[in-house]
PDB file of C-alpha atoms in Angstrom:
ATOM      1  CA  MET A  56       0.000   0.000   0.000  1.00  0.00           C
ATOM      2  CA  ILE A  57       1.153   3.565  -0.668  1.00  0.00           C
ATOM      3  CA  THR A  58       0.033   6.911   0.712  1.00  0.00           C
ATOM      4  CA  LYS A  59      -0.806  10.239  -0.853  1.00  0.00           C
ATOM      5  CA  GLN A  60       2.362  11.684   0.680  1.00  0.00           C
ATOM      6  CA  GLN A  61       4.504   9.051  -1.028  1.00  0.00           C
ATOM      7  CA  TYR A  62       2.851   9.674  -4.387  1.00  0.00           C
ATOM      8  CA  VAL A  63       3.242  13.471  -4.097  1.00  0.00           C
ATOM      9  CA  GLU A  64       6.877  13.110  -3.024  1.00  0.00           C
ATOM     10  CA  TYR A  65       7.476  10.903  -6.043  1.00  0.00           C
ATOM     11  CA  LEU A  66       6.019  13.562  -8.376  1.00  0.00           C
ATOM     12  CA  ILE A  67       8.308  16.147  -6.815  1.00  0.00           C
ATOM     13  CA  CYS A  68      11.466  14.038  -7.000  1.00  0.00           C
ATOM     14  CA  THR A  69      11.169  12.356 -10.391  1.00  0.00           C
ATOM     15  CA  ILE A  70      11.773  13.855 -13.811  1.00  0.00           C
ATOM     16  CA  GLY A  71      10.431  12.679 -17.149  1.00  0.00           C
ATOM     17  CA  ASN A  72       9.096   9.283 -16.062  1.00  0.00           C
ATOM     18  CA  TYR A  73       5.961   9.677 -13.930  1.00  0.00           C
ATOM     19  CA  THR A  74       4.533   6.197 -14.537  1.00  0.00           C
ATOM     20  CA  SER A  75       3.172   3.818 -11.922  1.00  0.00           C
ATOM     21  CA  SER A  76       5.793   1.267 -12.971  1.00  0.00           C
ATOM     22  CA  ASN A  77       8.626   3.682 -12.304  1.00  0.00           C
ATOM     23  CA  LEU A  78       7.243   4.577  -8.877  1.00  0.00           C
ATOM     24  CA  ALA A  79       6.867   0.890  -7.992  1.00  0.00           C
ATOM     25  CA  GLU A  80      10.525   0.310  -8.865  1.00  0.00           C
ATOM     26  CA  HIS A  81      11.555   2.931  -6.285  1.00  0.00           C
ATOM     27  CA  LEU A  82       9.452   1.638  -3.393  1.00  0.00           C
ATOM     28  CA  ASP A  83      10.183  -1.561  -1.521  1.00  0.00           C
ATOM     29  CA  GLU A  84       7.491  -4.230  -1.721  1.00  0.00           C
ATOM     30  CA  VAL A  85       5.231  -2.048  -3.870  1.00  0.00           C
ATOM     31  CA  SER A  86       4.051  -3.301  -7.242  1.00  0.00           C
ATOM     32  CA  HIS A  87       2.636  -1.517 -10.253  1.00  0.00           C
ATOM     33  CA  ASP A  88      -0.815  -2.844  -9.302  1.00  0.00           C
ATOM     34  CA  VAL A  89      -0.540  -1.308  -5.824  1.00  0.00           C
ATOM     35  CA  VAL A  90       0.086   2.126  -7.351  1.00  0.00           C
ATOM     36  CA  THR A  91      -2.746   1.842  -9.864  1.00  0.00           C
ATOM     37  CA  ASP A  92      -5.090   0.561  -7.131  1.00  0.00           C
ATOM     38  CA  TYR A  93      -4.247   3.626  -5.044  1.00  0.00           C
ATOM     39  CA  LEU A  94      -5.034   6.019  -7.899  1.00  0.00           C
ATOM     40  CA  ARG A  95      -8.258   4.200  -8.680  1.00  0.00           C
ATOM     41  CA  SER A  96      -9.527   4.044  -5.083  1.00  0.00           C
ATOM     42  CA  GLU A  97      -8.815   7.555  -3.741  1.00  0.00           C
ATOM     43  CA  HIS A  98     -11.304  10.418  -4.135  1.00  0.00           C
ATOM     44  CA  LEU A  99      -9.142  13.546  -4.136  1.00  0.00           C
ATOM     45  CA  THR A 100     -10.768  16.837  -5.164  1.00  0.00           C
ATOM     46  CA  ALA A 101      -9.927  20.494  -5.648  1.00  0.00           C
ATOM     47  CA  HIS A 102     -11.135  21.213  -2.121  1.00  0.00           C
ATOM     48  CA  GLY A 103      -7.946  19.599  -0.865  1.00  0.00           C
ATOM     49  CA  ILE A 104      -5.785  22.257  -2.514  1.00  0.00           C
ATOM     50  CA  TRP A 105      -7.988  25.013  -1.081  1.00  0.00           C
ATOM     51  CA  GLU A 106      -7.507  23.634   2.439  1.00  0.00           C
ATOM     52  CA  LEU A 107      -3.750  23.963   1.948  1.00  0.00           C
ATOM     53  CA  VAL A 108      -3.609  27.413   0.325  1.00  0.00           C
ATOM     54  CA  ALA A 109      -6.311  29.174   2.359  1.00  0.00           C
ATOM     55  CA  ARG A 110      -3.732  30.213   4.967  1.00  0.00           C
ATOM     56  CA  LEU A 111      -1.117  31.170   2.362  1.00  0.00           C
ATOM     57  CA  ILE A 112      -2.959  33.634   0.147  1.00  0.00           C
ATOM     58  CA  GLN A 113      -2.648  37.377   0.746  1.00  0.00           C
ATOM     59  CA  ASP A 114      -6.327  38.142   0.355  1.00  0.00           C
ATOM     60  CA  ASN A 115      -7.658  41.695   0.309  1.00  0.00           C
ATOM     61  CA  PRO A 116      -9.798  43.851  -2.012  1.00  0.00           C
ATOM     62  CA  GLU A 117      -6.684  44.795  -4.032  1.00  0.00           C
ATOM     63  CA  ALA A 118      -5.917  41.159  -4.872  1.00  0.00           C
ATOM     64  CA  PHE A 119      -6.936  39.359  -8.079  1.00  0.00           C
ATOM     65  CA  LEU A 120      -8.788  36.279  -9.218  1.00  0.00           C
ATOM     66  CA  LEU A 121      -7.521  34.753 -12.467  1.00  0.00           C
ATOM     67  CA  VAL A 122      -9.395  32.261 -14.647  1.00  0.00           C
ATOM     68  CA  ASP A 123      -8.072  30.254 -17.581  1.00  0.00           C
ATOM     69  CA  ASP A 124      -8.017  26.715 -18.868  1.00  0.00           C
ATOM     70  CA  SER A 125      -5.273  24.328 -19.876  1.00  0.00           C
ATOM     71  CA  VAL A 126      -5.250  21.089 -21.864  1.00  0.00           C
ATOM     72  CA  GLN A 127      -3.171  18.141 -20.655  1.00  0.00           C
ATOM     73  CA  ASP A 128      -1.915  16.656 -23.912  1.00  0.00           C
ATOM     74  CA  LYS A 129      -2.863  12.988 -24.287  1.00  0.00           C
ATOM     75  CA  ARG A 130      -2.749  12.805 -28.088  1.00  0.00           C
ATOM     76  CA  TYR A 131      -1.092   9.375 -28.091  1.00  0.00           C
ATOM     77  CA  SER A 132      -3.504   7.854 -25.567  1.00  0.00           C
ATOM     78  CA  GLN A 133      -6.465   6.131 -27.174  1.00  0.00           C
ATOM     79  CA  PHE A 134      -8.277   4.581 -24.215  1.00  0.00           C
ATOM     80  CA  ILE A 135      -8.064   7.085 -21.339  1.00  0.00           C
ATOM     81  CA  GLU A 136     -11.351   8.326 -19.920  1.00  0.00           C
ATOM     82  CA  LEU A 137     -11.835  12.139 -19.794  1.00  0.00           C
ATOM     83  CA  VAL A 138      -9.708  12.567 -22.933  1.00  0.00           C
ATOM     84  CA  LYS A 139     -11.475  14.435 -25.728  1.00  0.00           C
ATOM     85  CA  LEU A 140     -10.612  16.489 -28.776  1.00  0.00           C
ATOM     86  CA  GLN A 141     -10.494  20.158 -27.750  1.00  0.00           C
ATOM     87  CA  TYR A 142      -8.772  23.448 -28.517  1.00  0.00           C
ATOM     88  CA  SER A 143      -5.373  24.005 -26.928  1.00  0.00           C
ATOM     89  CA  GLY A 144      -3.971  27.518 -26.762  1.00  0.00           C
ATOM     90  CA  ALA A 145      -0.460  26.107 -26.360  1.00  0.00           C
ATOM     91  CA  GLU A 146      -0.849  24.182 -29.622  1.00  0.00           C
ATOM     92  CA  HIS A 147      -3.005  26.838 -31.343  1.00  0.00           C
ATOM     93  CA  GLY A 148      -5.290  24.081 -32.538  1.00  0.00           C
ATOM     94  CA  LEU A 149      -7.211  20.952 -31.631  1.00  0.00           C
ATOM     95  CA  VAL A 150      -5.567  18.246 -29.556  1.00  0.00           C
ATOM     96  CA  ARG A 151      -6.733  15.155 -27.692  1.00  0.00           C
ATOM     97  CA  GLY A 152      -6.356  15.784 -23.991  1.00  0.00           C
ATOM     98  CA  ILE A 153      -7.889  16.457 -20.589  1.00  0.00           C
ATOM     99  CA  GLY A 154      -9.078  20.027 -20.080  1.00  0.00           C
ATOM    100  CA  ILE A 155      -8.818  21.822 -16.736  1.00  0.00           C
ATOM    101  CA  VAL A 156     -10.352  25.193 -15.837  1.00  0.00           C
ATOM    102  CA  ASN A 157      -8.277  26.886 -13.129  1.00  0.00           C
ATOM    103  CA  LEU A 158      -9.107  29.625 -10.634  1.00  0.00           C
ATOM    104  CA  VAL A 159      -6.006  31.326  -9.213  1.00  0.00           C
ATOM    105  CA  HIS A 160      -5.670  33.916  -6.449  1.00  0.00           C
ATOM    106  CA  SER A 161      -2.940  36.510  -6.986  1.00  0.00           C
ATOM    107  CA  ALA A 162      -1.644  39.175  -4.634  1.00  0.00           C
ATOM    108  CA  GLY A 163      -0.593  41.185  -7.693  1.00  0.00           C
ATOM    109  CA  GLU A 164       2.109  41.460 -10.335  1.00  0.00           C
ATOM    110  CA  LYS A 165       5.360  39.830  -9.175  1.00  0.00           C
ATOM    111  CA  GLN A 166       3.579  38.742  -5.970  1.00  0.00           C
ATOM    112  CA  ASP A 167       2.514  35.323  -4.744  1.00  0.00           C
ATOM    113  CA  PHE A 168      -0.196  33.418  -6.580  1.00  0.00           C
ATOM    114  CA  TYR A 169      -1.879  30.118  -5.738  1.00  0.00           C
ATOM    115  CA  PRO A 170      -4.562  27.909  -7.304  1.00  0.00           C
ATOM    116  CA  ILE A 171      -7.676  27.974  -5.128  1.00  0.00           C
ATOM    117  CA  ASP A 172      -9.969  25.865  -7.303  1.00  0.00           C
ATOM    118  CA  TYR A 173      -9.987  23.851 -10.509  1.00  0.00           C
ATOM    119  CA  ARG A 174     -12.496  21.823 -12.490  1.00  0.00           C
ATOM    120  CA  ILE A 175     -11.985  19.007 -14.974  1.00  0.00           C
ATOM    121  CA  TYR A 176     -13.688  19.801 -18.274  1.00  0.00           C
ATOM    122  CA  ALA A 177     -15.557  16.562 -18.947  1.00  0.00           C
ATOM    123  CA  PRO A 178     -18.882  17.367 -20.664  1.00  0.00           C
ATOM    124  CA  ASP A 179     -19.445  13.728 -21.616  1.00  0.00           C
ATOM    125  CA  GLN A 180     -19.433  12.839 -17.904  1.00  0.00           C
ATOM    126  CA  ASP A 181     -21.123  15.814 -16.201  1.00  0.00           C
ATOM    127  CA  GLY A 182     -22.660  17.791 -19.085  1.00  0.00           C
ATOM    128  CA  LYS A 183     -20.993  21.035 -17.991  1.00  0.00           C
ATOM    129  CA  THR A 184     -19.414  23.634 -20.263  1.00  0.00           C
ATOM    130  CA  LYS A 185     -16.269  25.578 -19.414  1.00  0.00           C
ATOM    131  CA  ASN A 186     -18.441  28.632 -18.806  1.00  0.00           C
ATOM    132  CA  GLU A 187     -20.524  26.692 -16.286  1.00  0.00           C
ATOM    133  CA  HIS A 188     -17.362  25.691 -14.459  1.00  0.00           C
ATOM    134  CA  PHE A 189     -16.315  29.354 -14.557  1.00  0.00           C
ATOM    135  CA  SER A 190     -19.546  30.559 -12.954  1.00  0.00           C
ATOM    136  CA  GLU A 191     -19.585  27.810 -10.315  1.00  0.00           C
ATOM    137  CA  MET A 192     -16.015  28.498  -9.225  1.00  0.00           C
ATOM    138  CA  VAL A 193     -16.460  32.267  -9.067  1.00  0.00           C
ATOM    139  CA  ILE A 194     -19.692  32.002  -7.084  1.00  0.00           C
ATOM    140  CA  ASN A 195     -18.041  29.505  -4.749  1.00  0.00           C
ATOM    141  CA  ALA A 196     -15.043  31.812  -4.265  1.00  0.00           C
ATOM    142  CA  VAL A 197     -17.272  34.737  -3.269  1.00  0.00           C
ATOM    143  CA  TYR A 198     -19.866  32.978  -1.126  1.00  0.00           C
ATOM    144  CA  ALA A 199     -18.200  29.812   0.216  1.00  0.00           C
ATOM    145  CA  LYS A 200     -14.519  30.741   0.338  1.00  0.00           C
ATOM    146  CA  LYS A 201     -15.299  34.373   1.293  1.00  0.00           C
ATOM    147  CA  ILE A 202     -12.557  35.673  -1.005  1.00  0.00           C
ATOM    148  CA  LYS A 203     -12.060  39.434  -0.627  1.00  0.00           C
ATOM    149  CA  ALA A 204     -10.281  40.034  -3.954  1.00  0.00           C
ATOM    150  CA  LYS A 205     -12.377  42.396  -6.059  1.00  0.00           C
ATOM    151  CA  ARG A 206     -10.688  42.186  -9.459  1.00  0.00           C
ATOM    152  CA  ILE A 207     -11.058  39.213 -11.783  1.00  0.00           C
ATOM    153  CA  LEU A 208      -9.134  38.647 -15.003  1.00  0.00           C
ATOM    154  CA  PHE A 209      -9.944  36.249 -17.842  1.00  0.00           C
ATOM    155  CA  ASP A 210      -9.627  36.040 -21.612  1.00  0.00           C
ATOM    156  CA  SER A 211     -12.175  36.314 -24.396  1.00  0.00           C
ATOM    157  CA  TRP A 212     -13.265  32.669 -24.084  1.00  0.00           C
ATOM    158  CA  TYR A 213     -15.021  33.535 -20.819  1.00  0.00           C
ATOM    159  CA  ALA A 214     -16.172  37.024 -21.821  1.00  0.00           C
ATOM    160  CA  SER A 215     -19.726  36.014 -22.700  1.00  0.00           C
ATOM    161  CA  ALA A 216     -22.548  38.393 -21.826  1.00  0.00           C
ATOM    162  CA  GLU A 217     -23.777  35.953 -19.168  1.00  0.00           C
ATOM    163  CA  ASN A 218     -20.387  35.777 -17.473  1.00  0.00           C
ATOM    164  CA  LEU A 219     -19.933  39.551 -17.546  1.00  0.00           C
ATOM    165  CA  LYS A 220     -23.366  40.046 -15.995  1.00  0.00           C
ATOM    166  CA  LEU A 221     -22.645  37.433 -13.324  1.00  0.00           C
ATOM    167  CA  VAL A 222     -19.325  38.989 -12.335  1.00  0.00           C
ATOM    168  CA  HIS A 223     -20.925  42.437 -12.236  1.00  0.00           C
ATOM    169  CA  ARG A 224     -23.758  41.171  -9.999  1.00  0.00           C
ATOM    170  CA  LEU A 225     -21.213  39.673  -7.613  1.00  0.00           C
ATOM    171  CA  GLY A 226     -19.637  43.099  -7.174  1.00  0.00           C
ATOM    172  CA  LEU A 227     -16.379  42.149  -8.904  1.00  0.00           C
ATOM    173  CA  ILE A 228     -14.393  44.302 -11.304  1.00  0.00           C
ATOM    174  CA  PHE A 229     -13.517  42.407 -14.474  1.00  0.00           C
ATOM    175  CA  PHE A 230     -10.715  43.024 -16.932  1.00  0.00           C
ATOM    176  CA  THR A 231     -11.064  40.815 -19.969  1.00  0.00           C
ATOM    177  CA  THR A 232     -10.356  40.731 -23.678  1.00  0.00           C
ATOM    178  CA  LEU A 233     -12.902  40.605 -26.481  1.00  0.00           C
ATOM    179  CA  LYS A 234     -12.816  38.988 -29.883  1.00  0.00           C
ATOM    180  CA  SER A 235     -12.768  41.495 -32.715  1.00  0.00           C
ATOM    181  CA  ASN A 236     -16.216  40.449 -33.954  1.00  0.00           C
ATOM    182  CA  ARG A 237     -18.007  41.632 -30.789  1.00  0.00           C
ATOM    183  CA  MET A 238     -20.573  44.352 -31.411  1.00  0.00           C
ATOM    184  CA  VAL A 239     -20.539  47.616 -29.452  1.00  0.00           C
ATOM    185  CA  SER A 240     -22.453  50.874 -29.446  1.00  0.00           C
ATOM    186  CA  LEU A 241     -20.938  54.251 -28.624  1.00  0.00           C
ATOM    187  CA  SER A 242     -24.297  55.990 -28.314  1.00  0.00           C
ATOM    188  CA  ASN A 243     -28.022  55.290 -28.387  1.00  0.00           C
ATOM    189  CA  GLU A 244     -28.227  56.774 -31.852  1.00  0.00           C
ATOM    190  CA  GLY A 245     -25.100  55.198 -33.322  1.00  0.00           C
ATOM    191  CA  GLY A 246     -26.207  51.596 -33.639  1.00  0.00           C
ATOM    192  CA  TRP A 247     -23.983  48.535 -33.381  1.00  0.00           C
ATOM    193  CA  ILE A 248     -20.505  48.388 -34.909  1.00  0.00           C
ATOM    194  CA  HIS A 249     -17.477  46.117 -34.721  1.00  0.00           C
ATOM    195  CA  LEU A 250     -14.545  47.074 -32.514  1.00  0.00           C
ATOM    196  CA  ASP A 251     -12.231  47.915 -35.397  1.00  0.00           C
ATOM    197  CA  GLU A 252     -14.862  50.253 -36.870  1.00  0.00           C
ATOM    198  CA  ILE A 253     -14.491  52.679 -33.961  1.00  0.00           C
ATOM    199  CA  ASP A 254     -12.722  55.935 -34.759  1.00  0.00           C
ATOM    200  CA  TRP A 255      -9.660  55.500 -32.575  1.00  0.00           C
ATOM    201  CA  THR A 256      -8.524  59.055 -31.997  1.00  0.00           C
ATOM    202  CA  ALA A 257      -5.333  59.779 -30.086  1.00  0.00           C
ATOM    203  CA  GLU A 258      -7.388  60.578 -26.975  1.00  0.00           C
ATOM    204  CA  ARG A 259      -9.289  57.278 -27.186  1.00  0.00           C
ATOM    205  CA  LEU A 260      -6.071  55.332 -27.722  1.00  0.00           C
ATOM    206  CA  GLN A 261      -4.692  56.810 -24.518  1.00  0.00           C
ATOM    207  CA  ASN A 262      -7.796  56.735 -22.317  1.00  0.00           C
ATOM    208  CA  GLY A 263     -10.192  54.271 -23.918  1.00  0.00           C
ATOM    209  CA  VAL A 264     -13.864  54.854 -24.666  1.00  0.00           C
ATOM    210  CA  MET A 265     -17.146  54.036 -22.910  1.00  0.00           C
ATOM    211  CA  VAL A 266     -19.255  51.596 -24.924  1.00  0.00           C
ATOM    212  CA  LYS A 267     -22.315  49.404 -24.620  1.00  0.00           C
ATOM    213  CA  LEU A 268     -21.827  45.700 -25.342  1.00  0.00           C
ATOM    214  CA  LYS A 269     -24.630  43.805 -26.991  1.00  0.00           C
ATOM    215  CA  GLU A 270     -26.782  41.932 -24.423  1.00  0.00           C
ATOM    216  CA  VAL A 271     -24.921  43.569 -21.506  1.00  0.00           C
ATOM    217  CA  PRO A 272     -27.126  46.055 -19.586  1.00  0.00           C
ATOM    218  CA  PHE A 273     -24.299  48.266 -18.276  1.00  0.00           C
ATOM    219  CA  LYS A 274     -21.579  50.271 -19.991  1.00  0.00           C
ATOM    220  CA  VAL A 275     -17.971  49.181 -20.037  1.00  0.00           C
ATOM    221  CA  GLN A 276     -14.729  50.963 -20.750  1.00  0.00           C
ATOM    222  CA  LEU A 277     -12.998  49.698 -23.895  1.00  0.00           C
ATOM    223  CA  PHE A 278      -9.267  49.974 -24.603  1.00  0.00           C
ATOM    224  CA  LYS A 279      -7.306  49.228 -27.747  1.00  0.00           C
ATOM    225  CA  VAL A 280      -3.974  47.765 -26.635  1.00  0.00           C
ATOM    226  CA  VAL A 281      -1.440  47.554 -29.447  1.00  0.00           C
ATOM    227  CA  ALA A 282       1.615  45.335 -28.869  1.00  0.00           C
ATOM    228  CA  THR A 283       5.052  46.145 -30.269  1.00  0.00           C
ATOM    229  CA  ASN A 284       4.567  43.443 -32.929  1.00  0.00           C
ATOM    230  CA  GLY A 285       1.294  45.030 -34.047  1.00  0.00           C
ATOM    231  CA  ASP A 286      -1.044  42.542 -32.349  1.00  0.00           C
ATOM    232  CA  ILE A 287      -4.183  44.110 -30.887  1.00  0.00           C
ATOM    233  CA  ASP A 288      -5.969  43.233 -27.651  1.00  0.00           C
ATOM    234  CA  TRP A 289      -9.426  44.667 -27.039  1.00  0.00           C
ATOM    235  CA  VAL A 290      -9.628  45.070 -23.256  1.00  0.00           C
ATOM    236  CA  VAL A 291     -12.881  45.902 -21.467  1.00  0.00           C
ATOM    237  CA  THR A 292     -13.640  46.553 -17.828  1.00  0.00           C
ATOM    238  CA  ASN A 293     -16.541  47.573 -15.635  1.00  0.00           C
ATOM    239  CA  CYS A 294     -14.136  49.476 -13.407  1.00  0.00           C
ATOM    240  CA  PRO A 295     -15.940  52.622 -12.188  1.00  0.00           C
ATOM    241  CA  ASP A 296     -12.728  54.693 -12.382  1.00  0.00           C
ATOM    242  CA  GLU A 297     -13.263  56.760 -15.526  1.00  0.00           C
ATOM    243  CA  THR A 298      -9.725  58.164 -15.282  1.00  0.00           C
ATOM    244  CA  LEU A 299      -8.298  54.723 -16.060  1.00  0.00           C
ATOM    245  CA  THR A 300      -5.787  54.866 -18.915  1.00  0.00           C
ATOM    246  CA  THR A 301      -4.966  52.270 -21.548  1.00  0.00           C
ATOM    247  CA  GLN A 302      -1.578  51.688 -19.939  1.00  0.00           C
ATOM    248  CA  ALA A 303      -3.154  51.145 -16.522  1.00  0.00           C
ATOM    249  CA  ALA A 304      -5.690  48.690 -17.965  1.00  0.00           C
ATOM    250  CA  GLN A 305      -2.887  46.824 -19.713  1.00  0.00           C
ATOM    251  CA  ASP A 306      -0.845  46.659 -16.495  1.00  0.00           C
ATOM    252  CA  VAL A 307      -3.803  45.110 -14.669  1.00  0.00           C
ATOM    253  CA  SER A 308      -4.479  42.652 -17.495  1.00  0.00           C
ATOM    254  CA  ASP A 309      -0.839  41.544 -17.510  1.00  0.00           C
ATOM    255  CA  VAL A 310      -1.282  39.975 -14.071  1.00  0.00           C
ATOM    256  CA  ARG A 311      -3.299  37.254 -15.802  1.00  0.00           C
ATOM    257  CA  TRP A 312      -0.102  35.733 -17.172  1.00  0.00           C
ATOM    258  CA  GLN A 313       0.611  34.294 -13.732  1.00  0.00           C
ATOM    259  CA  ILE A 314      -1.936  31.603 -14.458  1.00  0.00           C
ATOM    260  CA  GLU A 315       0.129  30.646 -17.505  1.00  0.00           C
ATOM    261  CA  GLU A 316       3.082  30.188 -15.141  1.00  0.00           C
ATOM    262  CA  LEU A 317       0.945  27.789 -13.123  1.00  0.00           C
ATOM    263  CA  HIS A 318      -0.022  25.813 -16.233  1.00  0.00           C
ATOM    264  CA  ARG A 319       3.581  25.551 -17.369  1.00  0.00           C
ATOM    265  CA  GLY A 320       4.865  24.597 -13.915  1.00  0.00           C
ATOM    266  CA  LEU A 321       2.261  21.886 -13.424  1.00  0.00           C
ATOM    267  CA  LYS A 322       3.154  20.270 -16.743  1.00  0.00           C
ATOM    268  CA  GLN A 323       6.920  20.590 -16.545  1.00  0.00           C
ATOM    269  CA  LEU A 324       7.483  19.980 -12.826  1.00  0.00           C
ATOM    270  CA  THR A 325       4.768  17.546 -11.740  1.00  0.00           C
ATOM    271  CA  GLY A 326       3.896  15.484 -14.823  1.00  0.00           C
ATOM    272  CA  THR A 327       0.204  16.336 -15.197  1.00  0.00           C
ATOM    273  CA  GLU A 328       0.262  14.935 -18.746  1.00  0.00           C
ATOM    274  CA  LYS A 329       2.256  11.771 -18.002  1.00  0.00           C
ATOM    275  CA  CYS A 330      -0.187   9.503 -16.153  1.00  0.00           C
ATOM    276  CA  GLN A 331      -1.288   6.671 -18.441  1.00  0.00           C
ATOM    277  CA  CYS A 332      -3.992   5.160 -16.207  1.00  0.00           C
ATOM    278  CA  ARG A 333      -7.191   4.583 -18.190  1.00  0.00           C
ATOM    279  CA  LYS A 334      -9.808   5.300 -15.534  1.00  0.00           C
ATOM    280  CA  GLY A 335     -11.119   8.822 -15.136  1.00  0.00           C
ATOM    281  CA  ARG A 336     -10.937   8.575 -11.339  1.00  0.00           C
ATOM    282  CA  SER A 337      -7.247   7.659 -11.565  1.00  0.00           C
ATOM    283  CA  GLN A 338      -6.573  10.675 -13.777  1.00  0.00           C
ATOM    284  CA  ARG A 339      -8.444  12.961 -11.370  1.00  0.00           C
ATOM    285  CA  ASN A 340      -6.452  11.683  -8.397  1.00  0.00           C
ATOM    286  CA  HIS A 341      -3.169  12.000 -10.282  1.00  0.00           C
ATOM    287  CA  LEU A 342      -3.997  15.610 -11.178  1.00  0.00           C
ATOM    288  CA  ALA A 343      -4.961  16.425  -7.580  1.00  0.00           C
ATOM    289  CA  CYS A 344      -1.595  15.090  -6.412  1.00  0.00           C
ATOM    290  CA  CYS A 345       0.140  17.175  -9.098  1.00  0.00           C
ATOM    291  CA  TYR A 346      -1.400  20.342  -7.640  1.00  0.00           C
ATOM    292  CA  HIS A 347      -0.170  19.317  -4.189  1.00  0.00           C
ATOM    293  CA  ALA A 348       3.316  18.645  -5.586  1.00  0.00           C
ATOM    294  CA  TRP A 349       3.379  22.068  -7.261  1.00  0.00           C
ATOM    295  CA  LEU A 350       2.306  23.718  -4.015  1.00  0.00           C
ATOM    296  CA  SER A 351       5.026  21.907  -2.056  1.00  0.00           C
ATOM    297  CA  LEU A 352       7.635  23.163  -4.520  1.00  0.00           C
ATOM    298  CA  LYS A 353       6.149  26.654  -4.331  1.00  0.00           C
ATOM    299  CA  VAL A 354       6.347  26.791  -0.534  1.00  0.00           C
ATOM    300  CA  LYS A 355       9.915  25.424  -0.492  1.00  0.00           C
ATOM    301  CA  ALA A 356      11.022  27.773  -3.267  1.00  0.00           C
ATOM    302  CA  LYS A 357       9.713  30.762  -1.322  1.00  0.00           C
ATOM    303  CA  VAL A 358      11.686  29.723   1.766  1.00  0.00           C
ATOM    304  CA  LEU A 359      14.861  29.294  -0.295  1.00  0.00           C
ATOM    305  CA  GLY A 360      14.325  32.430  -2.371  1.00  0.00           C
ATOM    306  CA  LYS A 361      14.583  30.414  -5.568  1.00  0.00           C
ATOM    307  CA  THR A 362      12.353  29.578  -8.523  1.00  0.00           C
ATOM    308  CA  LEU A 363      10.329  26.377  -8.593  1.00  0.00           C
ATOM    309  CA  TYR A 364      12.614  25.072 -11.344  1.00  0.00           C
ATOM    310  CA  GLN A 365      15.758  25.780  -9.313  1.00  0.00           C
ATOM    311  CA  THR A 366      14.196  24.139  -6.284  1.00  0.00           C
ATOM    312  CA  LYS A 367      13.336  20.958  -8.154  1.00  0.00           C
ATOM    313  CA  GLY A 368      16.746  21.001  -9.829  1.00  0.00           C
ATOM    314  CA  ASP A 369      18.439  21.104  -6.413  1.00  0.00           C
ATOM    315  CA  LEU A 370      16.466  18.023  -5.358  1.00  0.00           C
ATOM    316  CA  LEU A 371      17.741  16.138  -8.397  1.00  0.00           C
ATOM    317  CA  SER A 372      21.321  17.364  -8.126  1.00  0.00           C
ATOM    318  CA  ASP A 373      24.127  15.079  -6.975  1.00  0.00           C
ATOM    319  CA  ASN A 374      25.786  17.987  -5.143  1.00  0.00           C
TER     320      ASN A 374
END
């Protein structure tokens, strides 16, 4: 028999090979079947990670909630439950994998951030869309977890009218991006136009413009953020501060990239994509242990004043 602690420690200390067979080889009197039985019999959930991070987060109204999803690439696995064809931002296309929607709490740019909730995207099993997971996690964060953070950041995938209205009702300030085909109105008389049809004067480029989004009953401030390579992000917010500038909106939106750091760290440091167990429950338990492994590295790295990658590298070093 093995314990959760042993499995998490294994994820922290191994590199490349995260299989049950490899773990069994490193534990006395433990077989491959013992490891797979453990993964199949446990019932680990996202609540476990919340219990660990609740005392670590620096929660206050100036903090942030970040939402995004990630696909665990399983393109070569034909018989694993939960695997489905879906869009991967990392691959810029469709890939077979397991989707996860993450909710992260951030104290701010270059400050600590921690996952506080996640949901497996498995519509064939539970019938839920990513947007339904989004709404459930945000509502849970406000009412059950009593999170004080007032700003929430997410990308255009979650910027539906329903999500914007929900966030607004919850008293949160959203900063999100829009797809260029979204329709807006600058005035009651002007009708609906696409974002790139707006007359972007120098003043509007610097300070944004108040617009009405279709099917959204309140006005939002829209900013055209132009990157150095010419790429354009259309950023909108319901922030009541009308003196907000494009640069300030961009600075707030940039905090969202911390969730990308989480996605990358989970894959590269804990082997979220490497479990080959076929049962959905086994995959869920493996992923839960991966979050715990990431958190352990995070806590240790903070104590040492090093990155998570340096911390794991030290564990694997012969020195």
